[in-house]
Amino acid sequence: MKSALWMALALVLTAIAPAGARDLAEIKATGTIRIATEGATPPFNYFEGEKLTGFDVDLGSAVAEKLGLKVEWVTLAFDGLLVGLDHDRYDIVVAGHGITPERQKAVDFSTPYVCSGAAIVAKEGGARTVADLAGKMVGVQVGTTYLTAVRDVPGVKEVKTFPKDTDALQNLVSGRTDVWISDKLTALTAAEKAPDAKLQIGDLLYEERYGMAFKKGNDTLRDAVDAAVRDMLADGGYKRISEHYFKQDIRCP
Ligand code: ARG
């Protein structure tokens, strides 16, 4: 009886367990690629009403089109995105992930698709430099390189973490924190959108190159995506999307 139950359980588990990462041929056979992002980081990926949009979303969709595929977008919390690749919930993550040696142990990255940096953001008259962070309350999003980096800054009074970057921004605006560390392009957009908040964008803690992430070893897919991005860098497609969201070309030099 016991073993029959176990066998039934094993059967159910096998039926619901996802298969291994889908390579390019398998994805092409289904006609649809699944791309994951966060959907809460304007202007990279965010919702306009019901509609998922942003630089990452337009670029990801354009890559899919180049590969002759439809896209099914999946959104989830930032700190769960890379883990989902390992569980084969989707094929790619496009969400502004900085390429770091730590992350490269877990996933593979495309060639860098954005060059940006971690900016120190405060209200007018507040912290501008790393030295200024001493004694300050700093807010950052969980799962980001900003959190890892700020922990190494000496003298910071307290690091507050938020599930969403927009919450970290709101806490700066409302005065619950003194500093927000985030992507400099996200910060520029936020400052422009809410001039009354009087945001001041200071020094960069470090520069960062963003990569699209793949399950480790999914080389056929990664190579095809790299080629599609290269095409768009050359044919003006990348520039058009970038200027639409940032009024500048954010490609790596
Ligand atoms: N660039 C930072 C990192 O790699 C943060 C990215 C935040 N992106 C997002 N969709 N919330 O950790």
PDB file of C-alpha atoms and ligand atoms in Angstrom:
ATOM      1  CA  MET A   1       0.000   0.000   0.000  1.00  0.00           C
ATOM      2  CA  LYS A   2       2.709   2.367   1.053  1.00  0.00           C
ATOM      3  CA  SER A   3       4.789   1.707  -2.025  1.00  0.00           C
ATOM      4  CA  ALA A   4       1.731   2.088  -4.265  1.00  0.00           C
ATOM      5  CA  LEU A   5       1.196   5.531  -2.795  1.00  0.00           C
ATOM      6  CA  TRP A   6       4.806   6.443  -3.388  1.00  0.00           C
ATOM      7  CA  MET A   7       4.579   5.253  -6.949  1.00  0.00           C
ATOM      8  CA  ALA A   8       1.464   7.298  -7.540  1.00  0.00           C
ATOM      9  CA  LEU A   9       3.197  10.310  -6.048  1.00  0.00           C
ATOM     10  CA  ALA A  10       6.256   9.727  -8.226  1.00  0.00           C
ATOM     11  CA  LEU A  11       4.037   9.558 -11.309  1.00  0.00           C
ATOM     12  CA  VAL A  12       2.297  12.808 -10.451  1.00  0.00           C
ATOM     13  CA  LEU A  13       5.627  14.505  -9.781  1.00  0.00           C
ATOM     14  CA  THR A  14       7.056  13.320 -13.084  1.00  0.00           C
ATOM     15  CA  ALA A  15       4.002  14.630 -14.892  1.00  0.00           C
ATOM     16  CA  ILE A  16       4.263  18.104 -13.367  1.00  0.00           C
ATOM     17  CA  ALA A  17       8.058  18.335 -13.253  1.00  0.00           C
ATOM     18  CA  PRO A  18       9.312  20.665 -15.970  1.00  0.00           C
ATOM     19  CA  ALA A  19      11.597  19.245 -18.617  1.00  0.00           C
ATOM     20  CA  GLY A  20      15.177  20.527 -19.010  1.00  0.00           C
ATOM     21  CA  ALA A  21      16.005  23.924 -20.486  1.00  0.00           C
ATOM     22  CA  ARG A  22      14.596  24.298 -23.978  1.00  0.00           C
ATOM     23  CA  ASP A  23      17.255  24.827 -26.585  1.00  0.00           C
ATOM     24  CA  LEU A  24      16.699  26.979 -29.669  1.00  0.00           C
ATOM     25  CA  ALA A  25      15.320  24.110 -31.766  1.00  0.00           C
ATOM     26  CA  GLU A  26      12.780  23.124 -29.117  1.00  0.00           C
ATOM     27  CA  ILE A  27      11.630  26.709 -28.696  1.00  0.00           C
ATOM     28  CA  LYS A  28      11.326  27.138 -32.455  1.00  0.00           C
ATOM     29  CA  ALA A  29       9.271  23.970 -32.641  1.00  0.00           C
ATOM     30  CA  THR A  30       6.693  25.489 -30.285  1.00  0.00           C
ATOM     31  CA  GLY A  31       6.866  28.928 -31.928  1.00  0.00           C
ATOM     32  CA  THR A  32       6.800  30.798 -28.619  1.00  0.00           C
ATOM     33  CA  ILE A  33       9.621  31.919 -26.347  1.00  0.00           C
ATOM     34  CA  ARG A  34       9.027  32.651 -22.670  1.00  0.00           C
ATOM     35  CA  ILE A  35      10.792  35.720 -21.353  1.00  0.00           C
ATOM     36  CA  ALA A  36      10.722  36.802 -17.719  1.00  0.00           C
ATOM     37  CA  THR A  37      11.151  40.260 -16.260  1.00  0.00           C
ATOM     38  CA  GLU A  38      10.114  42.139 -13.146  1.00  0.00           C
ATOM     39  CA  GLY A  39       7.628  44.681 -14.440  1.00  0.00           C
ATOM     40  CA  ALA A  40       8.291  47.213 -11.682  1.00  0.00           C
ATOM     41  CA  THR A  41      11.414  49.091 -12.788  1.00  0.00           C
ATOM     42  CA  PRO A  42      10.589  52.004 -15.059  1.00  0.00           C
ATOM     43  CA  PRO A  43      11.674  52.663 -17.695  1.00  0.00           C
ATOM     44  CA  PHE A  44      13.329  49.253 -18.136  1.00  0.00           C
ATOM     45  CA  ASN A  45      10.313  47.077 -17.436  1.00  0.00           C
ATOM     46  CA  TYR A  46       7.024  48.236 -15.953  1.00  0.00           C
ATOM     47  CA  PHE A  47       3.272  48.248 -16.370  1.00  0.00           C
ATOM     48  CA  GLU A  48       1.340  50.996 -18.060  1.00  0.00           C
ATOM     49  CA  GLY A  49      -2.079  50.044 -16.791  1.00  0.00           C
ATOM     50  CA  GLU A  50      -2.405  46.405 -17.837  1.00  0.00           C
ATOM     51  CA  LYS A  51       0.338  46.590 -20.421  1.00  0.00           C
ATOM     52  CA  LEU A  52       3.867  45.393 -19.735  1.00  0.00           C
ATOM     53  CA  THR A  53       6.273  47.794 -21.419  1.00  0.00           C
ATOM     54  CA  GLY A  54       9.741  49.357 -21.183  1.00  0.00           C
ATOM     55  CA  PHE A  55      13.176  49.100 -22.735  1.00  0.00           C
ATOM     56  CA  ASP A  56      13.773  45.483 -21.665  1.00  0.00           C
ATOM     57  CA  VAL A  57      10.342  44.480 -22.919  1.00  0.00           C
ATOM     58  CA  ASP A  58      10.656  46.143 -26.324  1.00  0.00           C
ATOM     59  CA  LEU A  59      14.167  44.796 -26.785  1.00  0.00           C
ATOM     60  CA  GLY A  60      13.176  41.290 -25.716  1.00  0.00           C
ATOM     61  CA  SER A  61      10.157  41.360 -28.010  1.00  0.00           C
ATOM     62  CA  ALA A  62      12.303  42.608 -30.904  1.00  0.00           C
ATOM     63  CA  VAL A  63      14.802  39.789 -30.302  1.00  0.00           C
ATOM     64  CA  ALA A  64      11.971  37.267 -30.389  1.00  0.00           C
ATOM     65  CA  GLU A  65      10.677  38.745 -33.615  1.00  0.00           C
ATOM     66  CA  LYS A  66      14.146  38.465 -35.185  1.00  0.00           C
ATOM     67  CA  LEU A  67      14.153  34.801 -34.209  1.00  0.00           C
ATOM     68  CA  GLY A  68      10.717  34.366 -35.751  1.00  0.00           C
ATOM     69  CA  LEU A  69       9.093  33.665 -32.392  1.00  0.00           C
ATOM     70  CA  LYS A  70       6.102  34.891 -30.445  1.00  0.00           C
ATOM     71  CA  VAL A  71       6.735  35.940 -26.852  1.00  0.00           C
ATOM     72  CA  GLU A  72       4.989  34.966 -23.709  1.00  0.00           C
ATOM     73  CA  TRP A  73       6.078  37.451 -21.036  1.00  0.00           C
ATOM     74  CA  VAL A  74       6.237  36.337 -17.429  1.00  0.00           C
ATOM     75  CA  THR A  75       6.610  38.795 -14.543  1.00  0.00           C
ATOM     76  CA  LEU A  76       7.792  38.048 -11.051  1.00  0.00           C
ATOM     77  CA  ALA A  77       9.691  39.549  -8.134  1.00  0.00           C
ATOM     78  CA  PHE A  78      13.234  40.600  -9.034  1.00  0.00           C
ATOM     79  CA  ASP A  79      14.958  38.328  -6.539  1.00  0.00           C
ATOM     80  CA  GLY A  80      13.176  35.259  -7.931  1.00  0.00           C
ATOM     81  CA  LEU A  81      14.034  35.832 -11.574  1.00  0.00           C
ATOM     82  CA  LEU A  82      17.350  34.001 -11.983  1.00  0.00           C
ATOM     83  CA  VAL A  83      16.246  31.051  -9.858  1.00  0.00           C
ATOM     84  CA  GLY A  84      13.293  30.464 -12.205  1.00  0.00           C
ATOM     85  CA  LEU A  85      15.725  29.796 -15.072  1.00  0.00           C
ATOM     86  CA  ASP A  86      17.084  26.841 -13.221  1.00  0.00           C
ATOM     87  CA  HIS A  87      13.574  25.484 -12.782  1.00  0.00           C
ATOM     88  CA  ASP A  88      12.893  25.955 -16.527  1.00  0.00           C
ATOM     89  CA  ARG A  89       9.909  28.215 -15.927  1.00  0.00           C
ATOM     90  CA  TYR A  90      11.003  30.415 -18.838  1.00  0.00           C
ATOM     91  CA  ASP A  91      13.800  30.648 -21.397  1.00  0.00           C
ATOM     92  CA  ILE A  92      15.348  34.081 -20.831  1.00  0.00           C
ATOM     93  CA  VAL A  93      15.425  36.778 -18.173  1.00  0.00           C
ATOM     94  CA  VAL A  94      15.647  40.384 -19.354  1.00  0.00           C
ATOM     95  CA  ALA A  95      15.592  42.624 -16.302  1.00  0.00           C
ATOM     96  CA  GLY A  96      18.737  44.723 -16.065  1.00  0.00           C
ATOM     97  CA  HIS A  97      20.891  42.169 -14.291  1.00  0.00           C
ATOM     98  CA  GLY A  98      24.451  43.336 -13.838  1.00  0.00           C
ATOM     99  CA  ILE A  99      26.887  40.700 -15.061  1.00  0.00           C
ATOM    100  CA  THR A 100      28.808  39.601 -11.967  1.00  0.00           C
ATOM    101  CA  PRO A 101      31.136  36.651 -11.318  1.00  0.00           C
ATOM    102  CA  GLU A 102      28.748  35.513  -8.568  1.00  0.00           C
ATOM    103  CA  ARG A 103      25.757  35.371 -10.895  1.00  0.00           C
ATOM    104  CA  GLN A 104      27.849  33.777 -13.621  1.00  0.00           C
ATOM    105  CA  LYS A 105      28.237  30.766 -11.366  1.00  0.00           C
ATOM    106  CA  ALA A 106      24.472  30.239 -11.572  1.00  0.00           C
ATOM    107  CA  VAL A 107      23.459  31.442 -15.044  1.00  0.00           C
ATOM    108  CA  ASP A 108      24.911  32.354 -18.435  1.00  0.00           C
ATOM    109  CA  PHE A 109      24.700  35.911 -19.740  1.00  0.00           C
ATOM    110  CA  SER A 110      24.319  37.428 -23.185  1.00  0.00           C
ATOM    111  CA  THR A 111      26.919  39.903 -24.323  1.00  0.00           C
ATOM    112  CA  PRO A 112      26.214  43.153 -22.421  1.00  0.00           C
ATOM    113  CA  TYR A 113      23.073  44.858 -23.723  1.00  0.00           C
ATOM    114  CA  VAL A 114      23.253  47.998 -21.543  1.00  0.00           C
ATOM    115  CA  CYS A 115      26.034  49.926 -19.836  1.00  0.00           C
ATOM    116  CA  SER A 116      24.872  51.792 -16.755  1.00  0.00           C
ATOM    117  CA  GLY A 117      25.905  52.279 -13.150  1.00  0.00           C
ATOM    118  CA  ALA A 118      24.868  52.378  -9.521  1.00  0.00           C
ATOM    119  CA  ALA A 119      24.002  55.956  -8.611  1.00  0.00           C
ATOM    120  CA  ILE A 120      23.885  57.552  -5.179  1.00  0.00           C
ATOM    121  CA  VAL A 121      20.544  59.342  -5.123  1.00  0.00           C
ATOM    122  CA  ALA A 122      19.448  61.733  -2.381  1.00  0.00           C
ATOM    123  CA  LYS A 123      17.253  64.774  -2.019  1.00  0.00           C
ATOM    124  CA  GLU A 124      18.781  68.121  -2.920  1.00  0.00           C
ATOM    125  CA  GLY A 125      21.659  68.891  -0.576  1.00  0.00           C
ATOM    126  CA  GLY A 126      22.010  65.261   0.541  1.00  0.00           C
ATOM    127  CA  ALA A 127      24.687  62.625  -0.024  1.00  0.00           C
ATOM    128  CA  ARG A 128      26.591  62.708  -3.304  1.00  0.00           C
ATOM    129  CA  THR A 129      29.729  60.671  -2.694  1.00  0.00           C
ATOM    130  CA  VAL A 130      30.625  57.330  -1.101  1.00  0.00           C
ATOM    131  CA  ALA A 131      32.113  59.233   1.835  1.00  0.00           C
ATOM    132  CA  ASP A 132      28.784  61.040   2.287  1.00  0.00           C
ATOM    133  CA  LEU A 133      27.055  57.700   2.923  1.00  0.00           C
ATOM    134  CA  ALA A 134      28.544  57.555   6.435  1.00  0.00           C
ATOM    135  CA  GLY A 135      25.792  57.896   9.030  1.00  0.00           C
ATOM    136  CA  LYS A 136      23.023  57.633   6.435  1.00  0.00           C
ATOM    137  CA  MET A 137      19.939  55.455   6.079  1.00  0.00           C
ATOM    138  CA  VAL A 138      20.245  53.855   2.660  1.00  0.00           C
ATOM    139  CA  GLY A 139      17.403  52.123   0.829  1.00  0.00           C
ATOM    140  CA  VAL A 140      17.953  49.485  -1.876  1.00  0.00           C
ATOM    141  CA  GLN A 141      16.031  46.745  -3.627  1.00  0.00           C
ATOM    142  CA  VAL A 142      16.634  43.150  -2.466  1.00  0.00           C
ATOM    143  CA  GLY A 143      18.491  40.801  -4.768  1.00  0.00           C
ATOM    144  CA  THR A 144      20.377  43.621  -6.460  1.00  0.00           C
ATOM    145  CA  THR A 145      24.060  44.361  -6.787  1.00  0.00           C
ATOM    146  CA  TYR A 146      23.257  47.622  -4.960  1.00  0.00           C
ATOM    147  CA  LEU A 147      22.512  45.701  -1.786  1.00  0.00           C
ATOM    148  CA  THR A 148      25.737  43.677  -2.031  1.00  0.00           C
ATOM    149  CA  ALA A 149      27.740  46.839  -2.674  1.00  0.00           C
ATOM    150  CA  VAL A 150      26.260  49.051   0.018  1.00  0.00           C
ATOM    151  CA  ARG A 151      27.007  46.448   2.664  1.00  0.00           C
ATOM    152  CA  ASP A 152      30.702  47.036   1.957  1.00  0.00           C
ATOM    153  CA  VAL A 153      30.510  50.796   2.395  1.00  0.00           C
ATOM    154  CA  PRO A 154      31.917  51.686   5.802  1.00  0.00           C
ATOM    155  CA  GLY A 155      29.937  53.860   8.195  1.00  0.00           C
ATOM    156  CA  VAL A 156      26.471  53.472   6.682  1.00  0.00           C
ATOM    157  CA  LYS A 157      23.982  53.824   9.531  1.00  0.00           C
ATOM    158  CA  GLU A 158      21.425  51.366   8.250  1.00  0.00           C
ATOM    159  CA  VAL A 159      20.562  49.575   5.028  1.00  0.00           C
ATOM    160  CA  LYS A 160      16.837  49.199   4.418  1.00  0.00           C
ATOM    161  CA  THR A 161      15.778  46.674   1.813  1.00  0.00           C
ATOM    162  CA  PHE A 162      12.647  46.746  -0.299  1.00  0.00           C
ATOM    163  CA  PRO A 163      11.107  44.093  -2.546  1.00  0.00           C
ATOM    164  CA  LYS A 164      10.673  46.706  -5.263  1.00  0.00           C
ATOM    165  CA  ASP A 165      12.979  49.486  -6.406  1.00  0.00           C
ATOM    166  CA  THR A 166      10.017  51.852  -6.659  1.00  0.00           C
ATOM    167  CA  ASP A 167       9.411  51.323  -2.922  1.00  0.00           C
ATOM    168  CA  ALA A 168      13.028  52.205  -2.196  1.00  0.00           C
ATOM    169  CA  LEU A 169      12.496  55.394  -4.225  1.00  0.00           C
ATOM    170  CA  GLN A 170       9.252  56.226  -2.412  1.00  0.00           C
ATOM    171  CA  ASN A 171      10.986  55.890   0.937  1.00  0.00           C
ATOM    172  CA  LEU A 172      13.600  58.406  -0.119  1.00  0.00           C
ATOM    173  CA  VAL A 173      10.932  60.779  -1.371  1.00  0.00           C
ATOM    174  CA  SER A 174       8.962  60.516   1.872  1.00  0.00           C
ATOM    175  CA  GLY A 175      12.092  61.015   3.967  1.00  0.00           C
ATOM    176  CA  ARG A 176      12.161  57.611   5.644  1.00  0.00           C
ATOM    177  CA  THR A 177      15.590  57.019   4.121  1.00  0.00           C
ATOM    178  CA  ASP A 178      18.376  59.485   3.231  1.00  0.00           C
ATOM    179  CA  VAL A 179      19.727  57.741   0.166  1.00  0.00           C
ATOM    180  CA  TRP A 180      18.502  55.474  -2.607  1.00  0.00           C
ATOM    181  CA  ILE A 181      21.033  53.484  -4.593  1.00  0.00           C
ATOM    182  CA  SER A 182      19.782  52.418  -7.969  1.00  0.00           C
ATOM    183  CA  ASP A 183      20.410  52.333 -11.673  1.00  0.00           C
ATOM    184  CA  LYS A 184      21.454  55.797 -12.847  1.00  0.00           C
ATOM    185  CA  LEU A 185      19.046  55.706 -15.811  1.00  0.00           C
ATOM    186  CA  THR A 186      16.138  54.670 -13.596  1.00  0.00           C
ATOM    187  CA  ALA A 187      17.088  57.510 -11.237  1.00  0.00           C
ATOM    188  CA  LEU A 188      17.248  60.024 -14.099  1.00  0.00           C
ATOM    189  CA  THR A 189      13.775  59.014 -15.218  1.00  0.00           C
ATOM    190  CA  ALA A 190      12.422  59.219 -11.658  1.00  0.00           C
ATOM    191  CA  ALA A 191      13.942  62.691 -11.175  1.00  0.00           C
ATOM    192  CA  GLU A 192      12.388  63.860 -14.422  1.00  0.00           C
ATOM    193  CA  LYS A 193       8.968  62.369 -13.670  1.00  0.00           C
ATOM    194  CA  ALA A 194       8.759  63.912 -10.200  1.00  0.00           C
ATOM    195  CA  PRO A 195      10.582  67.251 -10.228  1.00  0.00           C
ATOM    196  CA  ASP A 196       8.903  68.227  -6.941  1.00  0.00           C
ATOM    197  CA  ALA A 197      10.756  65.433  -5.148  1.00  0.00           C
ATOM    198  CA  LYS A 198      13.985  67.346  -5.869  1.00  0.00           C
ATOM    199  CA  LEU A 199      16.079  64.251  -6.407  1.00  0.00           C
ATOM    200  CA  GLN A 200      19.803  64.723  -6.729  1.00  0.00           C
ATOM    201  CA  ILE A 201      21.846  62.154  -8.589  1.00  0.00           C
ATOM    202  CA  GLY A 202      25.358  61.975  -7.223  1.00  0.00           C
ATOM    203  CA  ASP A 203      28.391  59.826  -7.949  1.00  0.00           C
ATOM    204  CA  LEU A 204      28.327  56.307  -9.302  1.00  0.00           C
ATOM    205  CA  LEU A 205      29.374  53.647  -6.821  1.00  0.00           C
ATOM    206  CA  TYR A 206      30.435  51.515  -9.783  1.00  0.00           C
ATOM    207  CA  GLU A 207      29.634  50.947 -13.418  1.00  0.00           C
ATOM    208  CA  GLU A 208      27.686  47.950 -14.513  1.00  0.00           C
ATOM    209  CA  ARG A 209      27.062  45.995 -17.702  1.00  0.00           C
ATOM    210  CA  TYR A 210      23.663  44.352 -18.005  1.00  0.00           C
ATOM    211  CA  GLY A 211      23.114  40.953 -19.523  1.00  0.00           C
ATOM    212  CA  MET A 212      20.127  38.870 -20.512  1.00  0.00           C
ATOM    213  CA  ALA A 213      20.287  35.642 -18.524  1.00  0.00           C
ATOM    214  CA  PHE A 214      19.927  32.030 -19.677  1.00  0.00           C
ATOM    215  CA  LYS A 215      20.019  28.679 -17.993  1.00  0.00           C
ATOM    216  CA  LYS A 216      23.615  27.525 -17.802  1.00  0.00           C
ATOM    217  CA  GLY A 217      24.678  25.706 -20.926  1.00  0.00           C
ATOM    218  CA  ASN A 218      21.819  26.845 -23.160  1.00  0.00           C
ATOM    219  CA  ASP A 219      24.359  27.965 -25.771  1.00  0.00           C
ATOM    220  CA  THR A 220      22.157  27.586 -28.859  1.00  0.00           C
ATOM    221  CA  LEU A 221      19.654  30.045 -27.428  1.00  0.00           C
ATOM    222  CA  ARG A 222      22.259  32.442 -26.068  1.00  0.00           C
ATOM    223  CA  ASP A 223      24.149  32.549 -29.379  1.00  0.00           C
ATOM    224  CA  ALA A 224      20.957  33.232 -31.343  1.00  0.00           C
ATOM    225  CA  VAL A 225      19.957  36.026 -28.953  1.00  0.00           C
ATOM    226  CA  ASP A 226      23.446  37.549 -29.128  1.00  0.00           C
ATOM    227  CA  ALA A 227      23.249  37.538 -32.920  1.00  0.00           C
ATOM    228  CA  ALA A 228      19.805  39.171 -32.863  1.00  0.00           C
ATOM    229  CA  VAL A 229      21.010  41.916 -30.509  1.00  0.00           C
ATOM    230  CA  ARG A 230      24.093  42.458 -32.697  1.00  0.00           C
ATOM    231  CA  ASP A 231      21.773  42.894 -35.682  1.00  0.00           C
ATOM    232  CA  MET A 232      19.707  45.475 -33.823  1.00  0.00           C
ATOM    233  CA  LEU A 233      22.782  47.369 -32.704  1.00  0.00           C
ATOM    234  CA  ALA A 234      23.785  47.579 -36.364  1.00  0.00           C
ATOM    235  CA  ASP A 235      20.421  48.212 -38.030  1.00  0.00           C
ATOM    236  CA  GLY A 236      19.204  51.064 -35.807  1.00  0.00           C
ATOM    237  CA  GLY A 237      16.590  48.974 -34.000  1.00  0.00           C
ATOM    238  CA  TYR A 238      18.417  49.165 -30.683  1.00  0.00           C
ATOM    239  CA  LYS A 239      19.018  52.907 -30.987  1.00  0.00           C
ATOM    240  CA  ARG A 240      15.336  53.570 -31.677  1.00  0.00           C
ATOM    241  CA  ILE A 241      14.151  51.639 -28.600  1.00  0.00           C
ATOM    242  CA  SER A 242      16.849  53.165 -26.405  1.00  0.00           C
ATOM    243  CA  GLU A 243      16.084  56.735 -27.449  1.00  0.00           C
ATOM    244  CA  HIS A 244      12.385  56.154 -26.953  1.00  0.00           C
ATOM    245  CA  TYR A 245      12.853  55.306 -23.271  1.00  0.00           C
ATOM    246  CA  PHE A 246      16.031  57.187 -22.339  1.00  0.00           C
ATOM    247  CA  LYS A 247      16.461  59.921 -24.942  1.00  0.00           C
ATOM    248  CA  GLN A 248      19.956  58.486 -25.413  1.00  0.00           C
ATOM    249  CA  ASP A 249      21.715  55.396 -26.677  1.00  0.00           C
ATOM    250  CA  ILE A 250      22.576  53.234 -23.681  1.00  0.00           C
ATOM    251  CA  ARG A 251      24.592  50.586 -25.512  1.00  0.00           C
ATOM    252  CA  CYS A 252      28.034  49.658 -24.199  1.00  0.00           C
ATOM    253  CA  PRO A 253      30.791  51.585 -25.938  1.00  0.00           C
TER     254      PRO A 253
HETATM  255  N1  ARG B   1      21.386  46.363 -11.945  1.00  0.00           N
HETATM  256  C1  ARG B   1      21.007  45.898 -10.663  1.00  0.00           C
HETATM  257  C2  ARG B   1      21.391  44.469 -10.466  1.00  0.00           C
HETATM  258  O1  ARG B   1      21.935  43.893 -11.312  1.00  0.00           O
HETATM  259  C3  ARG B   1      19.564  46.057 -10.368  1.00  0.00           C
HETATM  260  C4  ARG B   1      18.637  45.680 -11.435  1.00  0.00           C
HETATM  261  C5  ARG B   1      17.264  45.976 -11.019  1.00  0.00           C
HETATM  262  N2  ARG B   1      16.378  45.592 -12.051  1.00  0.00           N
HETATM  263  C6  ARG B   1      15.087  45.391 -11.843  1.00  0.00           C
HETATM  264  N3  ARG B   1      14.348  44.963 -12.806  1.00  0.00           N
HETATM  265  N4  ARG B   1      14.599  45.633 -10.663  1.00  0.00           N
HETATM  266  O2  ARG B   1      21.163  43.883  -9.456  1.00  0.00           O
END
